[in-house]
CSV table of C-alpha atoms in Angstrom, one decimal:
chain,number,residue,atom,x,y,z
A,1,UNK,CA,-26.1,15.0,-42.1
A,2,UNK,CA,-23.7,15.4,-45.0
A,3,UNK,CA,-24.1,13.1,-48.0
A,4,UNK,CA,-21.6,10.3,-48.1
A,5,UNK,CA,-20.4,11.0,-51.7
A,6,UNK,CA,-19.1,14.4,-50.6
A,7,UNK,CA,-16.3,12.8,-48.6
A,8,UNK,CA,-13.1,11.0,-49.2
A,9,UNK,CA,-12.7,7.3,-49.8
A,10,UNK,CA,-12.4,6.1,-46.2
A,11,UNK,CA,-15.5,8.0,-45.1
A,12,UNK,CA,-17.5,6.8,-48.1
A,13,UNK,CA,-16.5,3.2,-47.2
A,14,UNK,CA,-17.6,3.8,-43.6
A,15,UNK,CA,-21.0,5.0,-44.8
A,16,UNK,CA,-21.4,1.9,-46.9
A,17,UNK,CA,-20.5,-0.3,-43.9
A,18,UNK,CA,-23.0,1.6,-41.8
A,19,UNK,CA,-25.7,1.0,-44.3
A,20,UNK,CA,-25.3,-2.7,-43.5
A,21,UNK,CA,-25.5,-2.2,-39.7
A,22,UNK,CA,-29.1,-3.1,-38.8
A,23,UNK,CA,-31.2,-1.9,-35.9
A,24,UNK,CA,-31.2,-4.8,-33.4
A,25,UNK,CA,-35.0,-4.4,-32.7
A,26,UNK,CA,-36.1,-3.5,-36.3
A,27,UNK,CA,-33.8,-5.6,-38.4
A,28,UNK,CA,-35.1,-4.2,-41.8
A,29,UNK,CA,-33.7,-0.8,-41.0
A,30,UNK,CA,-30.1,0.2,-40.9
A,31,UNK,CA,-28.8,2.7,-38.5
A,32,UNK,CA,-28.4,5.1,-41.4
A,33,UNK,CA,-32.1,4.5,-42.5
A,34,UNK,CA,-33.1,5.3,-38.9
A,35,UNK,CA,-31.2,8.6,-38.9
A,36,UNK,CA,-29.2,7.4,-35.9
A,37,UNK,CA,-25.9,8.1,-37.7
A,38,UNK,CA,-25.5,11.9,-37.6
A,39,UNK,CA,-22.0,12.1,-39.2
A,40,UNK,CA,-18.8,10.4,-40.1
A,41,UNK,CA,-15.5,12.4,-39.7
A,42,UNK,CA,-11.9,11.7,-40.1
A,43,UNK,CA,-9.8,13.2,-37.3
A,44,UNK,CA,-6.0,12.8,-37.4
A,45,UNK,CA,-6.2,9.4,-39.0
A,46,UNK,CA,-9.1,8.2,-36.9
A,47,UNK,CA,-12.7,7.8,-37.8
A,48,UNK,CA,-15.2,9.5,-35.6
A,49,UNK,CA,-18.9,8.6,-35.9
A,50,UNK,CA,-21.6,10.7,-34.4
A,51,UNK,CA,-24.6,8.8,-33.2
A,52,UNK,CA,-27.9,10.0,-31.6
A,53,UNK,CA,-30.2,7.9,-29.5
A,54,UNK,CA,-33.8,7.5,-30.6
A,55,UNK,CA,-35.2,7.6,-27.1
A,56,UNK,CA,-33.2,8.7,-24.1
A,57,UNK,CA,-33.7,5.4,-22.4
A,58,UNK,CA,-33.6,3.1,-25.4
A,59,UNK,CA,-31.6,0.0,-24.3
A,60,UNK,CA,-30.6,-0.6,-28.0
A,61,UNK,CA,-28.4,2.5,-28.0
A,62,UNK,CA,-25.5,0.6,-26.3
A,63,UNK,CA,-26.0,-2.4,-28.7
A,64,UNK,CA,-26.0,-0.1,-31.7
A,65,UNK,CA,-22.8,1.6,-30.6
A,66,UNK,CA,-21.0,-1.7,-30.2
A,67,UNK,CA,-22.3,-3.0,-33.6
A,68,UNK,CA,-21.1,0.1,-35.3
A,69,UNK,CA,-17.6,-0.1,-33.7
A,70,UNK,CA,-17.3,-3.8,-34.6
A,71,UNK,CA,-18.6,-3.4,-38.2
A,72,UNK,CA,-16.2,-0.5,-39.0
A,73,UNK,CA,-13.3,-2.4,-37.4
A,74,UNK,CA,-14.1,-5.6,-39.3
A,75,UNK,CA,-14.2,-3.7,-42.6
A,76,UNK,CA,-10.5,-2.8,-41.9
A,77,UNK,CA,-11.3,0.9,-41.3
A,78,UNK,CA,-9.8,0.9,-37.7
A,79,UNK,CA,-11.6,1.2,-34.4
A,80,UNK,CA,-13.7,4.4,-34.6
A,81,UNK,CA,-14.4,6.9,-31.8
A,82,UNK,CA,-18.1,7.2,-31.1
A,83,UNK,CA,-19.5,10.5,-30.1
A,84,UNK,CA,-23.1,10.6,-28.7
A,85,UNK,CA,-24.9,13.8,-29.8
A,86,UNK,CA,-28.3,14.7,-28.4
A,87,UNK,CA,-28.9,17.9,-30.4
A,88,UNK,CA,-30.8,18.3,-32.7
A,89,UNK,CA,-33.2,15.8,-31.2
A,90,UNK,CA,-33.8,12.6,-33.2
A,91,UNK,CA,-37.1,12.7,-35.2
A,92,UNK,CA,-38.8,10.1,-37.3
A,93,UNK,CA,-38.8,12.8,-40.1
A,94,UNK,CA,-35.2,11.6,-40.7
A,95,UNK,CA,-36.4,8.3,-41.9
A,96,UNK,CA,-36.2,8.0,-45.8
A,97,UNK,CA,-39.2,7.1,-48.0
A,98,UNK,CA,-37.5,3.8,-48.9
A,99,UNK,CA,-37.0,3.0,-45.2
A,100,UNK,CA,-40.7,3.7,-44.6
A,101,UNK,CA,-41.6,1.3,-47.4
A,102,UNK,CA,-39.5,-1.5,-46.0
A,103,UNK,CA,-40.9,-0.9,-42.5
A,104,UNK,CA,-44.4,-1.3,-44.0
A,105,UNK,CA,-43.5,-4.5,-45.8
A,106,UNK,CA,-42.1,-5.8,-42.6
A,107,UNK,CA,-45.5,-5.4,-40.9
A,108,UNK,CA,-44.8,-2.2,-39.0
A,109,UNK,CA,-46.9,0.9,-39.9
A,110,UNK,CA,-44.4,3.6,-40.5
A,111,UNK,CA,-44.5,7.0,-38.7
A,112,UNK,CA,-46.6,9.7,-40.3
A,113,UNK,CA,-44.8,12.6,-41.9
A,114,UNK,CA,-44.0,15.2,-40.8
A,115,UNK,CA,-43.9,14.6,-37.1
A,116,UNK,CA,-46.5,16.7,-35.2
A,117,UNK,CA,-44.8,19.6,-33.5
A,118,UNK,CA,-45.2,20.8,-29.9
A,119,UNK,CA,-48.6,21.2,-28.2
A,120,UNK,CA,-50.6,20.3,-31.3
A,121,UNK,CA,-49.5,16.8,-30.6
A,122,UNK,CA,-51.0,16.8,-27.1
A,123,UNK,CA,-54.4,15.2,-26.7
A,124,UNK,CA,-54.9,14.9,-30.4
A,125,UNK,CA,-56.8,11.8,-31.5
A,126,UNK,CA,-54.8,8.8,-32.5
A,127,UNK,CA,-53.7,9.1,-36.2
A,128,UNK,CA,-55.7,7.1,-38.7
A,129,UNK,CA,-53.3,4.3,-39.9
A,130,UNK,CA,-53.6,1.8,-42.7
A,131,UNK,CA,-53.1,-1.8,-41.7
A,132,UNK,CA,-49.7,-2.9,-43.0
A,133,UNK,CA,-51.0,-6.3,-43.9
A,134,UNK,CA,-54.4,-5.7,-45.6
A,135,UNK,CA,-54.3,-1.9,-46.2
A,136,UNK,CA,-57.7,-1.3,-44.4
A,137,UNK,CA,-58.1,2.0,-42.6
A,138,UNK,CA,-60.4,0.3,-40.0
A,139,UNK,CA,-57.7,0.2,-37.4
A,140,UNK,CA,-57.6,1.2,-33.8
A,141,UNK,CA,-54.9,1.9,-31.3
A,142,UNK,CA,-54.8,-0.7,-28.5
A,143,UNK,CA,-51.9,0.9,-26.6
A,144,UNK,CA,-49.7,4.0,-26.8
A,145,UNK,CA,-46.7,1.9,-26.0
A,146,UNK,CA,-45.4,-1.3,-27.5
A,147,UNK,CA,-42.6,-3.9,-27.2
A,148,UNK,CA,-39.9,-1.2,-27.7
A,149,UNK,CA,-39.7,2.5,-26.8
A,150,UNK,CA,-40.2,3.4,-30.5
A,151,UNK,CA,-43.5,1.5,-31.1
A,152,UNK,CA,-47.2,1.6,-30.3
A,153,UNK,CA,-49.7,-1.2,-30.6
A,154,UNK,CA,-52.6,-1.3,-33.1
A,155,UNK,CA,-55.2,-3.8,-34.2
A,156,UNK,CA,-56.9,-4.1,-37.6
A,157,UNK,CA,-60.7,-4.6,-37.5
A,158,UNK,CA,-60.8,-5.8,-41.1
A,159,UNK,CA,-58.2,-8.6,-41.0
A,160,UNK,CA,-58.3,-9.0,-37.2
A,161,UNK,CA,-54.5,-8.9,-37.0
A,162,UNK,CA,-52.6,-6.9,-34.4
A,163,UNK,CA,-49.7,-4.7,-35.7
A,164,UNK,CA,-47.2,-2.3,-34.5
A,165,UNK,CA,-46.8,1.4,-35.4
A,166,UNK,CA,-43.4,3.1,-35.4
A,167,UNK,CA,-44.3,6.1,-33.1
A,168,UNK,CA,-44.0,9.5,-34.7
A,169,UNK,CA,-41.8,11.9,-32.7
B,1,UNK,CA,-23.6,31.8,-11.9
B,2,UNK,CA,-21.5,29.2,-10.0
B,3,UNK,CA,-20.9,25.6,-11.1
B,4,UNK,CA,-22.4,24.7,-7.7
B,5,UNK,CA,-25.8,26.1,-8.7
B,6,UNK,CA,-25.8,24.3,-12.1
B,7,UNK,CA,-24.9,21.1,-10.2
B,8,UNK,CA,-27.7,21.5,-7.8
B,9,UNK,CA,-30.2,22.3,-10.5
B,10,UNK,CA,-29.2,19.3,-12.6
B,11,UNK,CA,-29.6,17.1,-9.5
B,12,UNK,CA,-33.1,18.4,-9.0
B,13,UNK,CA,-34.1,17.5,-12.5
B,14,UNK,CA,-32.1,14.3,-12.7
B,15,UNK,CA,-33.1,12.9,-9.3
B,16,UNK,CA,-36.8,13.7,-10.0
B,17,UNK,CA,-36.6,11.6,-13.2
B,18,UNK,CA,-34.6,8.8,-11.5
B,19,UNK,CA,-36.8,8.5,-8.4
B,20,UNK,CA,-40.1,8.6,-10.3
B,21,UNK,CA,-38.7,6.3,-13.0
B,22,UNK,CA,-37.9,3.7,-10.3
B,23,UNK,CA,-41.3,4.1,-8.7
B,24,UNK,CA,-43.1,3.6,-12.0
B,25,UNK,CA,-40.9,0.6,-12.8
B,26,UNK,CA,-42.2,-1.1,-9.6
B,27,UNK,CA,-45.4,-1.7,-11.6
B,28,UNK,CA,-43.6,-3.9,-14.0
B,29,UNK,CA,-45.4,-7.3,-13.8
B,30,UNK,CA,-48.1,-5.9,-11.6
B,31,UNK,CA,-50.2,-3.5,-13.8
B,32,UNK,CA,-53.9,-4.1,-14.2
B,33,UNK,CA,-53.6,-5.2,-17.8
B,34,UNK,CA,-50.7,-6.2,-20.1
B,35,UNK,CA,-50.8,-3.0,-22.3
B,36,UNK,CA,-50.6,-0.8,-19.2
B,37,UNK,CA,-47.8,-2.9,-17.8
B,38,UNK,CA,-45.8,-2.3,-21.0
B,39,UNK,CA,-46.8,1.4,-21.0
B,40,UNK,CA,-45.6,2.0,-17.5
B,41,UNK,CA,-42.4,0.2,-18.1
B,42,UNK,CA,-41.8,2.4,-21.2
B,43,UNK,CA,-42.4,5.5,-19.2
B,44,UNK,CA,-40.1,4.3,-16.5
B,45,UNK,CA,-37.4,3.6,-19.1
B,46,UNK,CA,-37.7,7.1,-20.7
B,47,UNK,CA,-37.4,8.7,-17.2
B,48,UNK,CA,-34.4,6.6,-16.3
B,49,UNK,CA,-32.8,7.6,-19.7
B,50,UNK,CA,-33.4,11.3,-19.0
B,51,UNK,CA,-32.0,10.8,-15.5
B,52,UNK,CA,-28.8,9.2,-17.0
B,53,UNK,CA,-28.3,12.3,-19.3
B,54,UNK,CA,-29.0,14.8,-16.6
B,55,UNK,CA,-27.0,13.1,-13.8
B,56,UNK,CA,-24.1,12.6,-16.3
B,57,UNK,CA,-24.1,16.3,-17.0
B,58,UNK,CA,-24.3,17.0,-13.2
B,59,UNK,CA,-21.3,14.7,-12.7
B,60,UNK,CA,-19.3,16.6,-15.4
B,61,UNK,CA,-20.2,19.9,-13.8
B,62,UNK,CA,-19.1,18.7,-10.4
B,63,UNK,CA,-15.8,17.5,-11.8
B,64,UNK,CA,-14.9,15.2,-9.0
B,65,UNK,CA,-14.6,12.0,-11.0
B,66,UNK,CA,-18.1,10.7,-10.3
B,67,UNK,CA,-20.4,9.6,-13.1
B,68,UNK,CA,-24.2,9.2,-13.4
B,69,UNK,CA,-24.1,5.7,-11.8
B,70,UNK,CA,-22.1,7.0,-8.8
B,71,UNK,CA,-24.7,9.8,-8.3
B,72,UNK,CA,-27.6,7.4,-8.6
B,73,UNK,CA,-26.4,4.5,-6.5
B,74,UNK,CA,-23.8,5.8,-4.1
B,75,UNK,CA,-25.6,8.8,-2.5
B,76,UNK,CA,-27.9,8.6,0.5
B,77,UNK,CA,-31.4,10.0,0.8
B,78,UNK,CA,-30.3,13.4,2.2
B,79,UNK,CA,-28.2,14.0,-0.9
B,80,UNK,CA,-31.2,13.5,-3.2
B,81,UNK,CA,-32.8,16.7,-4.6
B,82,UNK,CA,-35.9,15.2,-6.2
B,83,UNK,CA,-39.4,16.7,-5.9
B,84,UNK,CA,-41.2,14.9,-3.0
B,85,UNK,CA,-44.1,13.9,-5.3
B,86,UNK,CA,-41.7,11.6,-7.1
B,87,UNK,CA,-41.0,9.5,-4.1
B,88,UNK,CA,-44.6,9.0,-3.0
B,89,UNK,CA,-45.4,5.3,-2.9
B,90,UNK,CA,-47.4,4.0,-5.9
B,91,UNK,CA,-50.6,3.3,-4.0
B,92,UNK,CA,-53.4,2.1,-6.3
B,93,UNK,CA,-53.4,2.6,-10.0
B,94,UNK,CA,-55.3,5.9,-9.7
B,95,UNK,CA,-52.7,7.2,-7.4
B,96,UNK,CA,-49.9,6.3,-9.8
B,97,UNK,CA,-51.7,7.8,-12.7
B,98,UNK,CA,-52.6,11.1,-11.0
B,99,UNK,CA,-49.0,11.5,-9.7
B,100,UNK,CA,-47.7,10.8,-13.2
B,101,UNK,CA,-50.2,13.3,-14.7
B,102,UNK,CA,-49.3,16.2,-12.3
B,103,UNK,CA,-45.6,15.5,-12.9
B,104,UNK,CA,-45.9,15.1,-16.7
B,105,UNK,CA,-47.7,18.4,-17.1
B,106,UNK,CA,-44.9,20.1,-15.2
B,107,UNK,CA,-42.2,18.3,-17.1
B,108,UNK,CA,-43.7,19.3,-20.5
B,109,UNK,CA,-43.7,23.0,-19.5
B,110,UNK,CA,-40.2,22.8,-18.0
B,111,UNK,CA,-38.6,21.0,-20.9
B,112,UNK,CA,-40.3,23.2,-23.5
B,113,UNK,CA,-38.9,26.3,-21.7
B,114,UNK,CA,-35.4,24.7,-21.3
B,115,UNK,CA,-35.2,24.1,-25.1
B,116,UNK,CA,-34.5,27.8,-25.2
B,117,UNK,CA,-31.8,27.6,-22.5
B,118,UNK,CA,-28.6,29.5,-23.0
B,119,UNK,CA,-26.9,26.3,-21.7
B,120,UNK,CA,-26.5,24.2,-24.9
B,121,UNK,CA,-26.1,20.9,-23.1
B,122,UNK,CA,-29.3,21.4,-21.1
B,123,UNK,CA,-31.2,22.7,-24.2
B,124,UNK,CA,-30.1,19.6,-26.1
B,125,UNK,CA,-31.3,17.2,-23.4
B,126,UNK,CA,-34.6,19.1,-23.1
B,127,UNK,CA,-35.2,19.0,-26.9
B,128,UNK,CA,-35.0,15.3,-26.8
B,129,UNK,CA,-36.9,14.8,-23.5
B,130,UNK,CA,-39.8,17.1,-24.3
B,131,UNK,CA,-41.0,14.7,-27.0
B,132,UNK,CA,-41.0,11.9,-24.5
B,133,UNK,CA,-42.7,14.0,-21.8
B,134,UNK,CA,-45.5,15.0,-24.2
B,135,UNK,CA,-46.1,11.4,-25.1
B,136,UNK,CA,-46.3,10.5,-21.3
B,137,UNK,CA,-48.7,13.4,-20.7
B,138,UNK,CA,-51.0,12.2,-23.4
B,139,UNK,CA,-51.1,8.8,-21.8
B,140,UNK,CA,-51.5,9.9,-18.2
B,141,UNK,CA,-54.0,12.6,-19.2
B,142,UNK,CA,-56.2,10.1,-21.0
B,143,UNK,CA,-56.2,7.8,-18.0
B,144,UNK,CA,-57.1,10.7,-15.6
B,145,UNK,CA,-60.2,11.4,-17.8
B,146,UNK,CA,-61.1,7.7,-18.0
B,147,UNK,CA,-60.8,7.2,-14.2
B,148,UNK,CA,-62.4,10.5,-13.2
B,149,UNK,CA,-65.3,10.2,-15.6
B,150,UNK,CA,-65.5,6.4,-15.2
B,151,UNK,CA,-67.3,4.3,-12.6
B,152,UNK,CA,-68.2,5.5,-9.1
B,153,UNK,CA,-65.3,3.4,-7.8
B,154,UNK,CA,-62.6,4.8,-10.2
B,155,UNK,CA,-63.8,8.3,-9.7
B,156,UNK,CA,-63.6,8.0,-5.9
B,157,UNK,CA,-60.1,6.6,-6.1
B,158,UNK,CA,-59.0,9.3,-8.6
B,159,UNK,CA,-60.4,12.1,-6.5
B,160,UNK,CA,-58.8,10.7,-3.3
B,161,UNK,CA,-55.4,10.4,-5.2
B,162,UNK,CA,-55.7,14.0,-6.4
B,163,UNK,CA,-56.5,15.3,-2.9
B,164,UNK,CA,-53.6,13.4,-1.4
B,165,UNK,CA,-51.1,14.5,-4.0
B,166,UNK,CA,-52.1,18.1,-4.4
B,167,UNK,CA,-50.0,19.4,-1.5
B,168,UNK,CA,-46.9,18.0,-3.3
B,169,UNK,CA,-47.4,20.2,-6.4
B,170,UNK,CA,-46.2,23.5,-4.8
B,171,UNK,CA,-42.6,22.4,-4.9
B,172,UNK,CA,-42.6,22.4,-8.7
B,173,UNK,CA,-42.8,26.2,-8.7
B,174,UNK,CA,-40.6,26.9,-5.7
B,175,UNK,CA,-38.0,29.6,-6.1
B,176,UNK,CA,-34.8,29.8,-4.1
B,177,UNK,CA,-31.2,31.1,-4.6
B,178,UNK,CA,-30.3,28.2,-7.0
B,179,UNK,CA,-33.3,28.8,-9.3
B,180,UNK,CA,-32.8,32.6,-9.1
B,181,UNK,CA,-29.1,32.2,-10.1
B,182,UNK,CA,-30.0,29.9,-13.1
B,183,UNK,CA,-32.8,32.2,-14.2
B,184,UNK,CA,-30.5,35.3,-14.1
B,185,UNK,CA,-27.9,33.4,-16.2
B,186,UNK,CA,-30.6,32.4,-18.7
B,187,UNK,CA,-29.9,28.7,-18.0
B,188,UNK,CA,-33.3,27.8,-16.6
B,189,UNK,CA,-36.8,29.4,-16.5
B,190,UNK,CA,-38.0,31.0,-13.3
B,191,UNK,CA,-40.0,28.1,-11.8
B,192,UNK,CA,-43.0,30.3,-11.1
B,193,UNK,CA,-43.2,31.1,-14.8
B,194,UNK,CA,-44.2,27.5,-15.5
B,195,UNK,CA,-47.3,27.7,-13.3
B,196,UNK,CA,-49.7,29.3,-15.8
B,197,UNK,CA,-49.0,26.6,-18.5
B,198,UNK,CA,-49.2,23.8,-16.0
B,199,UNK,CA,-52.5,25.1,-14.6
B,200,UNK,CA,-54.0,25.3,-18.1
B,201,UNK,CA,-53.2,21.6,-18.7
B,202,UNK,CA,-54.3,20.5,-15.3
B,203,UNK,CA,-57.6,22.5,-15.4
B,204,UNK,CA,-58.5,21.3,-18.8
B,205,UNK,CA,-57.9,17.6,-18.0
B,206,UNK,CA,-59.5,17.7,-14.5
B,207,UNK,CA,-62.5,19.5,-16.1
B,208,UNK,CA,-62.9,16.7,-18.7
B,209,UNK,CA,-62.4,14.1,-15.9
B,210,UNK,CA,-65.1,15.8,-13.8
B,211,UNK,CA,-62.7,15.8,-10.9
B,212,UNK,CA,-62.7,18.6,-8.3
B,213,UNK,CA,-59.5,20.6,-8.2
B,214,UNK,CA,-58.3,20.9,-4.5
B,215,UNK,CA,-58.3,24.3,-2.9
B,216,UNK,CA,-54.9,26.0,-2.8
B,217,UNK,CA,-53.5,25.5,0.7
B,218,UNK,CA,-50.5,24.4,2.6
B,219,UNK,CA,-47.8,22.8,0.5
B,220,UNK,CA,-45.1,20.3,1.2
B,221,UNK,CA,-41.5,21.3,0.8
B,222,UNK,CA,-38.0,20.0,1.5
B,223,UNK,CA,-36.9,17.9,-1.5
B,224,UNK,CA,-34.6,20.5,-2.8
B,225,UNK,CA,-32.8,20.6,0.5
B,226,UNK,CA,-32.6,16.9,1.0
B,227,UNK,CA,-35.5,16.7,3.5
B,228,UNK,CA,-37.4,13.6,2.3
B,229,UNK,CA,-40.1,11.3,3.6
B,230,UNK,CA,-39.2,7.9,4.9
B,231,UNK,CA,-40.6,6.5,1.6
B,232,UNK,CA,-37.4,7.5,-0.3
B,233,UNK,CA,-35.0,5.6,2.0
B,234,UNK,CA,-37.0,2.4,1.6
B,235,UNK,CA,-37.0,2.9,-2.2
B,236,UNK,CA,-33.2,3.6,-2.3
B,237,UNK,CA,-32.6,0.4,-0.2
B,238,UNK,CA,-34.0,-1.6,-3.0
B,239,UNK,CA,-32.7,0.5,-5.9
B,240,UNK,CA,-29.1,0.8,-4.6
B,241,UNK,CA,-28.7,-2.7,-3.2
B,242,UNK,CA,-26.9,-4.4,-6.0
B,243,UNK,CA,-24.1,-1.9,-6.7
B,244,UNK,CA,-23.5,-1.4,-3.0
B,245,UNK,CA,-23.4,-5.1,-2.2
B,246,UNK,CA,-21.3,-5.8,-5.3
B,247,UNK,CA,-19.2,-2.7,-5.9
B,248,UNK,CA,-18.2,-2.3,-9.6
B,249,UNK,CA,-20.5,-5.1,-10.7
B,250,UNK,CA,-21.3,-5.1,-14.5
B,251,UNK,CA,-24.5,-6.5,-15.9
C-alpha cells in the first residue's frame, strides 16, 4: 500500500473519504484500518480502488464494495472502478496499532502480532489473551468461530463476561 | 498445457469446495451445540467463498460467457468434478467431523503447494485459502481427538466414520492426464506428492485420538470423470432449486 500523501489531490481526498468508510460488522474500524483498501489509482480521469476480501466467503465484502463506491461518489470524486485483488493474501498484520487499540476499547480482543505463519499455527494451543473489559489473563476460548468469519469466542473467568477475539491470520 | 486441462482442474478444486460447503451448511440450525453450529456455518461459508473464486476462474478460462453461479447452479451431477468424499451425506456428527478432517488435511497440503504455482491467479487464491484451511484443520483435528479419545460411544462412532470414509481418500492423490499436464506446466503439484504430508497429519491426529487407521485397500474413484453417487443428485436438487425455478432471481 502506498501512503496517501504521496499522491495527487484527488487521490488524497479519496483516501480521506475511505478513512470514514466503516466496516459494517466492526463499526469502529474503517476499511483502511482493516487493510482492505490495497490501493487508490487514477486511470484516465477515473478513480480505481483496489480492495481485498478478508475471508474468501465474507458476506461483508459486497457491502463494503458498495459502501466504498457510494462514499467516493457522494464526495464528488466520481463513481470509482473497484478491482478485487486476492494477492498478497489479507493478513491481520496490516491492522495499525491505533486500530488495534480502538478494537480493544470496543470490547474485541485484537489479533496478536505478527500472525503465526504456516504449520506452526496448526494444533498450537489457543493464544493467551487479555480480557478487553477487565484486563485479566484468566480467559479461555469457548469457540474457534464467532458471529462473523473474522472472530472467535472467548470468556473471561475473572469478570465472567464473554468477549470476541479478532482471529489472527 | 491446454485451457481445457486448466478448466478441468479448477472444476475439481472448485466443485469439491462447493459440494462440501453445501453439505456442511446442512448442519446450520442442527448442530449439537450453538458454538458448533456457528463453527460449521463458518467453515461452510469459507468453502463456498473458495468455490466462488475457483469457479469464477474456471469460467474465465472456459471463455463461454458462463460465470461462477452458472457453473454452480446450472450444471447436472455428471458435469461435477468434486471428490466423492465431499458429497457423502453428513451422517452423525462424528461422520461429518471425520470427513472434514480428512478433507482439511488434504486441502492444507494442496493449497500450501499451490501458493508456489506458476499460475499467478491460482497461487493468489491458494495464498488466501490456505489460511482458512489451516484454521478448519485445527478445528476438525481437535474434534477428532475429542471424539476418538472420548467416551465409548463417541469413539465407536468416530471409528465407524473413519472406516466408512477411508475408501474415499484415494481420489485425493489420483493422477491422470489432466493432473500430469498441470504438473508438467508447473501449475499444480503432482497429486501423489501431497500424500506424505497428508499422511503425517492424519497419523499424528489419529494417534492422539487413539483411533485405528484403516488398512490400505480398494479405493473409490469416479468424481473426476463425473461418475457420482446418488447422494450428489439429491443434494443438487436442493441446492439448485431456486435459480432453476426462478431463472435470473436476485437475492
